[in-house]
Every structure is written in C-alpha cells, then in structure tokens.
Short mmCIF file of C-alpha atoms in Angstrom, two decimals:
data_model
loop_
_atom_site.label_atom_id
_atom_site.label_comp_id
_atom_site.label_asym_id
_atom_site.label_seq_id
_atom_site.Cartn_x
_atom_site.Cartn_y
_atom_site.Cartn_z
CA MET A 1341 57.25 80.46 53.57
CA GLY A 1342 59.02 76.84 54.59
CA ARG A 1343 59.74 74.02 51.66
CA TYR A 1344 56.41 72.46 52.89
CA GLY A 1345 54.79 75.70 52.61
CA LYS A 1346 55.72 75.19 48.50
CA ALA A 1347 55.26 72.38 48.25
CA TYR A 1348 51.44 73.01 49.45
CA THR A 1349 51.12 75.55 47.46
CA ILE A 1350 52.76 73.91 44.35
CA SER A 1351 50.03 70.97 44.54
CA ASN A 1352 47.66 73.77 44.34
CA VAL A 1353 48.18 75.38 41.93
CA ILE A 1354 48.29 72.05 39.72
CA LEU A 1355 45.41 70.93 41.14
CA SER A 1356 43.44 73.73 39.80
CA MET A 1357 44.84 73.10 36.50
CA TYR A 1358 43.53 69.90 35.97
CA VAL A 1359 40.13 70.94 37.55
CA THR A 1360 39.92 73.79 34.86
CA VAL A 1361 40.88 71.07 32.23
CA PHE A 1362 38.41 69.05 33.48
CA CYS A 1363 35.76 71.93 33.49
CA ILE A 1364 36.05 72.59 30.25
CA MET A 1365 36.43 69.26 29.12
CA ASN A 1366 33.20 68.13 30.71
CA ARG A 1367 31.00 71.41 30.23
CA ASN A 1368 28.25 70.14 28.92
CA GLU A 1369 27.62 67.42 32.20
CA LEU A 1370 28.24 70.16 34.23
CA LYS A 1371 26.27 72.88 32.66
CA GLN A 1372 23.80 69.71 33.19
CA CYS A 1373 24.38 69.51 37.22
CA TRP A 1374 23.97 73.04 37.82
CA GLN A 1375 20.25 72.78 36.09
CA GLY A 1376 19.72 69.72 39.10
CA ASP A 1377 20.67 67.18 36.74
CA CYS A 1378 23.76 65.17 37.90
CA ARG A 1379 23.25 61.67 37.23
CA ASN A 1380 26.44 61.76 34.96
CA PHE A 1381 28.88 63.15 36.80
CA GLY A 1382 31.01 62.47 39.95
CA ALA A 1383 33.94 62.60 41.04
CA ALA A 1384 35.44 59.44 39.86
CA LYS A 1385 35.56 61.11 36.93
CA LEU A 1386 38.02 63.57 38.03
CA LEU A 1387 39.99 60.67 39.87
CA ASP A 1388 40.41 58.75 36.46
CA MET A 1389 41.29 61.25 34.17
CA GLY A 1390 43.04 60.44 31.07
CA GLN A 1391 43.21 56.95 32.39
CA ARG A 1392 39.61 55.50 32.16
CA GLU A 1393 39.52 51.47 31.37
CA THR A 1394 36.71 51.98 34.62
CA ILE A 1395 34.53 54.07 36.35
CA ALA A 1396 32.47 53.61 39.56
CA GLY A 1397 29.25 52.92 39.28
CA PRO A 1398 27.61 55.63 39.88
CA THR A 1399 28.56 57.53 37.91
CA LEU A 1400 27.02 55.22 34.79
CA GLU A 1401 23.72 56.47 34.95
CA PRO A 1402 22.35 57.31 31.38
CA SER A 1403 21.48 60.61 31.08
CA THR A 1404 20.49 62.59 27.57
CA SER A 1405 24.63 64.17 27.87
CA LEU A 1406 26.57 63.06 24.46
CA PRO A 1407 30.31 62.88 25.02
CA PRO A 1408 31.23 66.40 23.48
CA ALA A 1409 33.00 64.88 20.41
CA ILE A 1410 29.96 63.38 20.06
CA GLU A 1411 28.05 66.23 20.54
CA ALA A 1412 29.89 68.16 18.08
CA GLU A 1413 29.71 64.72 15.05
CA ILE A 1414 26.02 65.11 15.71
CA ASP A 1415 26.37 68.01 13.13
CA TYR A 1416 22.72 69.06 13.01
CA GLN A 1417 21.53 70.07 9.30
CA PRO A 1418 18.65 72.07 8.81
CA LEU A 1419 15.13 70.80 7.25
CA VAL A 1420 13.86 71.57 3.49
CA GLU A 1421 10.74 73.26 2.26
CA ASN A 1422 7.97 70.79 1.81
CA PHE A 1423 9.38 68.47 4.49
CA GLU A 1424 6.45 67.33 5.63
CA ILE A 1425 5.33 65.97 2.61
CA TRP A 1426 7.63 63.48 1.90
CA SER A 1427 9.88 62.59 5.15
CA PRO A 1428 9.54 59.02 6.80
CA LYS A 1429 7.17 58.94 9.05
CA PHE A 1430 8.58 55.95 11.04
CA ILE A 1431 12.63 53.81 10.80
CA ILE A 1432 13.28 49.74 10.64
CA THR A 1433 16.25 50.94 12.06
CA GLY A 1434 17.85 47.65 12.88
CA VAL A 1435 19.17 44.32 13.66
CA MET A 1436 20.98 43.85 10.20
CA LYS A 1437 20.43 39.99 9.70
CA CYS A 1438 16.86 38.96 12.16
CA GLY A 1439 14.14 40.13 8.95
CA THR A 1440 14.26 43.75 8.43
CA GLY A 1441 14.42 43.31 4.78
CA ALA A 1442 11.23 40.78 5.13
CA ALA A 1443 9.71 43.69 7.47
CA HIS A 1444 11.01 46.47 4.66
CA THR A 1445 9.50 44.00 1.25
CA PHE A 1446 6.18 42.96 3.76
CA LEU A 1447 5.65 46.71 4.31
CA GLY A 1448 6.11 47.55 0.63
CA GLU A 1449 2.70 45.85 -0.38
CA HIS A 1450 0.64 47.63 2.11
CA PRO A 1451 -1.68 49.80 -0.16
CA ASN A 1452 -0.43 53.03 2.16
CA ALA A 1453 2.89 52.85 3.02
CA ILE A 1454 5.78 54.07 0.54
CA PRO A 1455 8.66 52.80 0.65
CA ALA A 1456 12.14 54.75 0.46
CA SER A 1457 14.38 53.72 -3.03
CA GLY A 1458 16.81 52.22 -0.60
CA GLU A 1459 18.72 52.05 2.56
CA ALA A 1460 19.79 55.10 3.18
CA TYR A 1461 21.86 54.99 6.11
CA PHE A 1462 21.85 58.41 6.29
CA PHE A 1463 21.40 59.14 9.62
CA ASN A 1464 24.51 57.14 10.75
CA LYS A 1465 27.59 58.18 7.96
CA ASP A 1466 28.69 61.57 7.93
CA LYS A 1467 29.14 61.39 4.50
CA PHE A 1468 25.19 60.92 3.15
CA TYR A 1469 24.48 63.12 6.53
CA THR A 1470 26.11 66.15 6.07
CA GLN A 1471 25.03 66.48 2.18
CA GLY A 1472 21.63 67.74 4.21
CA PHE A 1473 17.71 66.83 3.61
CA THR A 1474 17.57 67.68 0.09
CA TYR A 1475 20.09 64.29 -0.53
CA TYR A 1476 17.88 62.26 1.85
CA ARG A 1477 14.77 63.19 0.05
CA LYS A 1478 15.46 61.54 -3.27
CA TYR A 1479 15.14 57.84 -0.80
CA PHE A 1480 11.43 59.38 -1.35
CA LEU A 1481 10.86 60.74 -4.81
CA ARG A 1482 9.05 57.89 -6.43
CA ARG A 1483 5.80 57.07 -7.09
CA TYR A 1484 3.78 54.18 -7.29
CA ARG A 1485 0.46 53.87 -8.75
CA ASP A 1486 -1.13 51.38 -6.99
CA LYS A 1487 -1.03 53.73 -3.74
CA LEU A 1488 -4.03 55.05 -2.20
CA GLU A 1489 -4.60 58.05 -0.08
CA PRO A 1490 -3.31 58.92 2.90
CA PHE A 1491 0.36 57.20 2.78
CA ILE A 1492 3.45 57.40 4.30
CA HIS A 1493 6.52 56.97 3.96
CA TYR A 1494 9.17 54.77 5.66
CA GLU A 1495 13.02 53.51 5.31
CA LYS A 1496 14.89 50.93 6.47
CA SER A 1497 18.45 50.82 7.84
CA PRO A 1498 19.67 48.23 9.47
CA THR A 1499 23.06 49.37 11.33
CA TYR A 1500 20.82 52.71 12.71
CA TYR A 1501 20.21 50.85 16.10
CA ARG A 1502 24.12 50.76 17.31
CA SER A 1503 24.24 54.15 16.00
CA LEU A 1504 25.08 57.04 18.59
CA THR A 1505 24.09 59.60 16.32
CA ALA A 1506 21.05 58.11 14.25
CA PRO A 1507 18.90 59.04 17.32
CA PRO A 1508 19.93 62.47 18.25
CA ARG A 1509 19.48 63.18 14.53
CA MET A 1510 16.41 61.58 13.51
CA ARG A 1511 14.66 63.28 17.09
CA HIS A 1512 15.93 66.52 14.93
CA MET A 1513 14.67 65.46 11.93
CA ASN A 1514 11.15 64.24 13.76
CA GLU A 1515 10.20 64.11 17.69
CA THR A 1516 7.19 62.27 16.82
CA LEU A 1517 8.39 59.65 14.77
CA LYS A 1518 8.19 56.14 14.80
CA ILE A 1519 10.99 53.43 15.43
CA VAL A 1520 11.21 49.85 14.68
CA ASN A 1521 13.47 47.53 14.99
CA VAL A 1522 13.95 43.75 14.82
CA VAL A 1523 15.84 41.67 16.88
CA CYS A 1524 16.09 38.18 16.58
CA ASP A 1525 18.18 35.19 18.47
CA ASN A 1526 21.99 36.28 18.53
CA VAL A 1527 23.04 32.96 17.36
CA LYS A 1528 21.73 32.96 14.52
CA ARG A 1529 22.06 36.27 13.39
CA THR A 1530 26.26 35.47 14.35
CA LEU A 1531 25.73 32.73 11.94
CA SER A 1532 24.21 34.74 9.68
CA ARG A 1533 26.71 37.59 10.23
CA TYR A 1534 29.36 35.83 9.47
CA LEU A 1535 27.94 34.35 6.52
CA HIS A 1536 26.49 37.38 5.44
CA ILE A 1537 30.53 39.10 4.74
CA LYS A 1538 31.52 35.72 3.45
CA THR A 1539 29.04 36.29 0.70
CA HIS A 1540 29.45 39.54 -0.13
CA THR A 1541 33.41 39.04 0.40
CA ASP A 1542 33.64 36.17 -2.46
CA ASP A 1543 31.86 38.76 -4.59
CA GLY A 1544 33.81 41.25 -4.16
CA HIS A 1545 31.44 44.13 -2.34
CA PHE A 1546 33.63 43.68 1.00
CA VAL A 1547 37.59 43.66 1.00
CA HIS A 1548 39.12 40.44 1.71
CA ASN A 1549 40.94 42.07 4.23
CA HIS A 1550 37.71 41.87 6.34
CA LEU A 1551 36.81 38.38 6.54
CA SER A 1552 40.57 37.41 7.27
CA LEU A 1553 40.59 38.88 10.13
CA ILE A 1554 37.49 36.57 11.49
CA GLY A 1555 38.08 33.80 9.00
CA THR A 1556 37.76 33.14 6.13
CA THR A 1557 36.18 29.49 5.88
CA LEU A 1558 32.91 28.99 8.31
CA GLU A 1559 34.99 26.22 10.07
CA SER A 1560 38.13 28.96 10.72
CA PHE A 1561 35.52 31.37 12.41
CA GLN A 1562 34.30 28.76 14.78
CA VAL A 1563 37.79 28.43 15.91
CA ASN A 1564 38.29 31.93 15.97
CA LEU A 1565 34.84 31.94 17.48
CA ARG A 1566 35.75 29.75 20.01
CA ASN A 1567 38.84 31.91 21.74
CA THR A 1568 36.82 34.77 21.43
CA ILE A 1569 34.04 33.65 23.48
CA LYS A 1570 36.04 33.12 26.04
CA VAL A 1571 37.83 35.73 26.29
CA PHE A 1572 34.87 37.72 25.70
CA GLY A 1573 33.72 36.36 28.46
CA ALA A 1574 36.20 36.66 31.04
CA PHE A 1575 36.77 40.41 29.58
CA LEU A 1576 32.40 41.09 29.91
CA GLU A 1577 33.09 39.71 33.87
CA ASP A 1578 35.63 41.61 34.94
CA VAL A 1579 33.34 45.28 33.90
CA LYS A 1580 30.64 43.79 35.66
CA ASN A 1581 32.73 43.50 38.78
CA ASN A 1582 34.37 46.69 38.48
CA GLU A 1583 32.80 48.77 36.95
CA GLY A 1584 29.45 47.03 37.15
CA ASP A 1585 28.65 46.97 40.99
CA GLY A 1586 28.89 43.24 40.34
CA THR A 1587 25.38 43.56 38.66
CA MET A 1588 23.56 42.75 35.73
CA ASP A 1589 21.88 46.30 35.95
CA GLY A 1590 25.34 47.48 36.33
CA LEU A 1591 27.54 45.81 34.00
CA ILE A 1592 24.16 47.27 30.99
CA LYS A 1593 25.06 50.48 32.68
CA ALA A 1594 28.89 50.18 32.59
CA LEU A 1595 28.47 48.82 28.89
CA THR A 1596 26.03 52.09 28.06
CA TYR A 1597 28.91 54.09 28.80
CA ARG A 1598 31.54 52.20 26.61
CA PHE A 1599 28.88 52.41 23.58
CA LYS A 1600 28.65 56.10 24.58
CA TYR A 1601 32.39 56.80 24.65
CA LYS A 1602 33.37 53.98 21.79
CA MET A 1603 35.07 51.47 24.16
CA ARG A 1604 35.80 48.55 24.01
CA PRO A 1605 33.52 46.35 23.06
CA PHE A 1606 31.91 49.06 20.48
CA GLY A 1607 34.46 50.87 19.14
CA ILE A 1608 36.24 49.69 16.17
CA ARG A 1609 39.73 51.16 16.92
CA ALA A 1610 39.55 49.82 20.29
CA THR A 1611 38.15 46.35 19.55
CA PRO A 1612 41.38 44.78 18.54
CA ASP A 1613 39.15 40.97 17.99
CA LYS A 1614 36.31 41.77 14.95
CA ILE A 1615 34.32 39.04 16.47
CA GLU A 1616 33.72 40.98 19.34
CA LEU A 1617 32.15 43.49 17.30
CA ILE A 1618 29.86 41.11 15.65
CA LEU A 1619 28.92 39.88 19.30
CA SER A 1620 28.80 43.11 20.62
CA ASP A 1621 25.95 43.77 17.68
CA GLY A 1622 23.75 41.98 20.18
CA PHE A 1623 23.55 43.89 23.33
CA TYR A 1624 20.28 44.56 22.47
CA ALA A 1625 19.17 46.06 25.57
CA VAL A 1626 22.76 48.86 25.41
CA PHE A 1627 21.45 50.48 22.00
CA HIS A 1628 17.28 49.93 22.97
CA GLN A 1629 18.39 52.25 26.37
CA TYR A 1630 20.25 54.52 24.73
CA TRP A 1631 17.26 55.22 22.28
CA GLN A 1632 15.25 55.65 25.03
CA GLN A 1633 17.43 58.62 25.67
CA PHE A 1634 15.67 60.43 22.75
CA PHE A 1635 11.95 58.75 22.40
CA PRO A 1636 9.34 57.83 24.64
CA ASP A 1637 8.28 54.40 24.92
CA ASP A 1638 5.41 54.18 22.78
CA GLN A 1639 7.64 55.46 19.82
CA LEU A 1640 9.62 52.37 20.49
CA LEU A 1641 8.66 48.76 19.26
CA VAL A 1642 10.63 45.67 19.49
CA VAL A 1643 9.12 42.65 17.04
CA ASP A 1644 11.15 39.28 17.73
CA GLY A 1645 12.45 38.90 13.63
CA GLY A 1646 12.51 34.73 13.83
CA GLN A 1647 9.20 34.88 13.28
CA PHE A 1648 9.68 36.20 9.87
CA LEU A 1649 9.84 32.61 9.31
CA LYS A 1650 6.88 31.42 10.80
CA THR A 1651 4.06 33.45 11.62
CA PRO A 1652 4.97 36.81 9.98
CA TRP A 1653 1.50 38.17 10.02
CA GLU A 1654 2.45 38.46 14.05
CA PRO A 1655 5.00 40.67 13.56
CA MET A 1656 3.31 42.92 10.60
CA ILE A 1657 0.45 43.40 13.04
CA GLU A 1658 2.37 44.35 15.81
CA ILE A 1659 3.89 47.04 13.26
CA GLN A 1660 0.98 48.19 11.27
CA LYS A 1661 -0.77 48.96 14.53
CA HIS A 1662 2.87 51.26 15.49
CA VAL A 1663 3.43 53.09 12.71
CA GLY A 1664 -0.68 53.94 12.33
CA LEU A 1665 -1.68 52.07 9.13
CA SER A 1666 -4.41 49.93 8.82
CA GLU A 1667 -3.63 45.91 9.66
CA THR A 1668 -4.29 44.86 6.01
CA ILE A 1669 -1.40 42.48 6.11
CA ASN A 1670 -2.55 39.35 7.92
CA GLU A 1671 -2.32 35.56 8.24
CA SER A 1672 -4.51 35.61 4.81
CA SER A 1673 -1.91 37.24 3.00
CA PHE A 1674 1.02 35.10 3.50
CA VAL A 1675 1.44 31.21 2.27
CA PHE A 1676 4.32 28.37 2.31
CA ARG A 1677 5.07 26.68 -0.92
CA ASP A 1678 6.63 23.69 -1.04
CA GLY A 1679 10.65 23.37 -1.60
CA MET A 1680 10.65 26.90 -0.09
CA ASP A 1681 11.98 27.80 3.19
CA VAL A 1682 10.76 31.48 3.47
CA PRO A 1683 6.87 32.77 2.99
CA CYS A 1684 5.68 34.34 0.44
CA PHE A 1685 2.95 37.41 -0.02
CA ILE A 1686 -0.15 37.36 -1.63
CA ASP A 1687 -0.57 40.57 -2.83
CA ALA A 1688 -4.31 41.56 -3.80
CA GLN A 1689 -4.05 40.94 -7.46
CA LYS A 1690 -3.94 37.71 -5.64
CA ASN A 1691 0.39 37.36 -7.24
CA VAL A 1692 2.75 35.60 -5.39
CA ASN A 1693 5.33 37.32 -4.30
CA CYS A 1694 8.78 35.36 -2.29
CA LEU A 1695 11.71 36.42 -0.43
CA GLY A 1696 14.27 36.77 -2.69
CA GLY A 1697 17.02 33.98 -2.89
CA ASP A 1698 19.45 36.00 -0.68
CA LYS A 1699 17.03 36.00 2.03
CA GLY A 1700 17.50 32.50 5.11
CA ARG A 1701 20.77 32.40 4.12
CA SER A 1702 21.78 30.52 7.19
CA LEU A 1703 18.71 27.98 6.90
CA HIS A 1704 20.82 25.09 5.22
CA LYS A 1705 24.26 26.48 7.14
CA THR A 1706 25.09 25.73 11.15
CA LEU A 1707 27.06 25.99 14.02
CA ASP A 1708 28.77 22.44 16.01
CA LEU A 1709 26.88 22.74 18.99
CA ASP A 1710 29.19 23.35 21.74
CA VAL A 1711 30.17 26.73 20.25
CA ILE A 1712 25.58 26.91 19.40
CA ARG A 1713 25.49 26.66 23.99
CA ALA A 1714 28.60 28.88 24.28
CA LEU A 1715 26.81 31.24 22.17
CA HIS A 1716 23.70 30.73 24.41
CA GLU A 1717 24.87 31.09 27.68
CA LEU A 1718 26.59 34.30 27.15
CA TYR A 1719 23.78 35.88 25.53
CA ARG A 1720 21.65 34.33 27.56
CA PRO A 1721 21.47 37.17 30.76
CA PHE A 1722 21.72 39.89 27.96
CA ASP A 1723 18.24 38.75 26.34
CA ASN A 1724 16.86 37.78 29.35
CA TYR A 1725 17.37 41.58 30.71
CA PHE A 1726 16.43 43.04 27.43
CA SER A 1727 13.21 41.24 27.93
CA GLN A 1728 11.99 41.23 31.37
CA LYS A 1729 13.62 44.78 32.40
CA VAL A 1730 13.43 46.75 29.48
CA LEU A 1731 10.57 45.91 27.19
CA LYS A 1732 8.27 44.30 30.52
CA ARG A 1733 7.41 40.58 28.85
CA ALA A 1734 8.04 37.75 28.87
CA SER A 1735 11.76 36.36 27.86
CA TRP A 1736 12.24 35.09 24.54
CA GLN A 1737 12.07 31.80 23.25
CA TRP A 1738 15.49 31.40 21.41
CA ASN A 1739 17.40 28.40 21.23
CA TYR A 1740 18.71 28.23 18.20
CA GLY A 1741 20.67 24.78 17.17
CA LEU A 1742 18.57 23.46 20.58
CA GLU A 1743 15.95 22.52 19.18
CA ASP A 1744 15.34 18.89 19.16
CA LEU A 1745 17.59 17.93 22.21
#
C-alpha cells in the first residue's frame, strides 16, 4: 500500500471517529430521524461540530426534540396521590413586568378561582422541582371560605415563559393544562424591568453587582442601552443573514435554536452584555413557538397586559373564557379613582380593592425619546411577526412614548 493509501485509511479512521462521537452526541435526534422526522437533523451539524456559532437555515426547524443537556436537566418528578384535587388547572407563565400581577390579583377575586399562595417558580428552578410535587402542593393548601365549588386552582410565576424546562415539566404534570401569557409593549417592559431591578437592589433583594452591570441610575442605563441597541441590532442582522437565510422566518428559527442551546442572546454565560438579556426577554415569538412544541394552540392564550391599565375587563374576559371560568369579572367590576393610575376592583361586598403601590412603577418615569425610538425600531419586526404570523391577529398597537407625537 502506498503512502496515499495509508493517508486515505487514516483519514477514514478519523472520519469514523467523528461520526461515532457525532452519533453519540445526537442519538435522540438520530432516533427521531429513523422514525421519519428529520427536521432537526442535518449534515451541517456534522460539519459545524465543536465550533458552531452559525448554522445553515434548513437544520433549524423547531421540533419536540431537545438538546441532550436539557433532556437530562428536566428530570421528571413523579406525581403524588390526590394530585388531581389540588393541582393547578391553569398557570400564568409571564411576561415579567407586563401585568401578570394584575391578572393574578383580579382572578383571585373570582368566586371559583383559588390562587397559589405565592410565586412558586417550581417548574423552572431545579432546587424547587427536585423536591417533588409534595413540595409544590404547599402552595395550594390555603382554604377560602368565600370560594364556591366547583373551584379551580391556579398559579403565576412570570419567568416560566422563557424557561426551557417549564413547558415539558408542565406537560408531564397535565397535558390539558391551560397556559396564560401576558405580553406588553417591549419599550415599556424594558423600562419597567430596569426600574424593578433598581428598586429591589436598593432594598437589598438583589445584589448590587447586578445593577452595576447595566447602570446604577436611569441615566447611566440609557447610556449603556444606546450602545447595546446598536451592537445587538448588528448581531441580530448577522444572525438573520448567516443563520436565517436573510428572512424573518429564518431569524426566528435561528433564535429558537440559540434559545434551546443557551447561546447568545439567551444564555447567561454566553451573553456578556446583560442588557441583551433584558432585550431578548421580549422576543415573544421565539418563546411562544417553543411552547407550541408541547401544548396545542387552544391551550395557549396570549393577552395584551397594557390593557390592564385602561380596560382591564377585556383581558379578564378573555382569560376567564380560556380557563373555563364564568365571566363573573366584567366592566362593572372595575373603577378608576381620582389620583390613581391603576384600576381598582369592586368585590362582591362592594369593597374597592386597588392594586399595590408597586404596580405601575414606570408610569411616572420615562426614557429619552431617541432611546424610545431605537427600541421601537429594534422590536417592531419581532412584534409584528408574533402578532401576524404566530398568533394570526392584527398587529399590536404598541407605541409607548410616541403617543403624542
């Protein structure tokens, strides 16, 4: 055998080793492909193995297959006795700073709805989930004398919506579970999120290091935000062109892949600029399409949280209908008091209960006009894609900060 024959043999051995490693690393997707579903399997993975930062568009089709690391992380917990009696029949999954608190509070006034005693974060925090459903049950032990049978339990944890483990874990708990996701104008959400971080850093709930990474004052946050928007916009354009075939469909698929593999701009370790994490929290289409892999559309409701400040009965009627509650909460259930920027609820005894003082935190704060415009420009294609292509509805009328222009 000549030296070229030896070289050819050696190269074949090396290739065989790579193929073996590739098959081990991707055994779940290979099995799925053998069963006839090859959407998430492509030669590009072999070519890019070990150095993936971009990937050809055709291999990015979302599927119910998950990265092996996430599959291992899910660690399904067994259900417990009498689970059906106390377990939630619907869950408010997000979005943080979009009105989840208002939805939770108003639903708590319904005579047939029993809220959990707090935000459980059970399905997206391993330290809670690994304690099992006996631990989860403690959130549903409270008894209410004014509740009427048949009643249903529910809970709200506003970061479930962007969790990789929450959807499969919830489906494991109950395949018929109803999901409620409260979204809102991303410009207002960005401001509210910053103010939330600052407020809870000042009161000691968050470590100061978190705030220093994004800006210790609203002014310094905006300085950093201006730079981040430019860099982040260029990054997204690069992903769109190199991983997404230059289309919005392709970009969403590419970002869905990045979300599933904890890559920039979703993975904490993979995203040095922490403001990007705040911004990517608003890519609702990416997260919603991930949830669609585990629940059918008729179990997923999306409402506009901005309505809670002006016409709160509209999203409340949608939610009650979705989860199977009588439409007890309607326009006559709310009143707006002078000097208050948030609506108040009129209960069955005609008592008026208003949202807590920490709600509507961003109503008296604002961002500079150039920052507002830059954020709207960044989010507009994502918001339009989410409303029109994913939800099949008219575009959101979101124009925070531009209403009077």
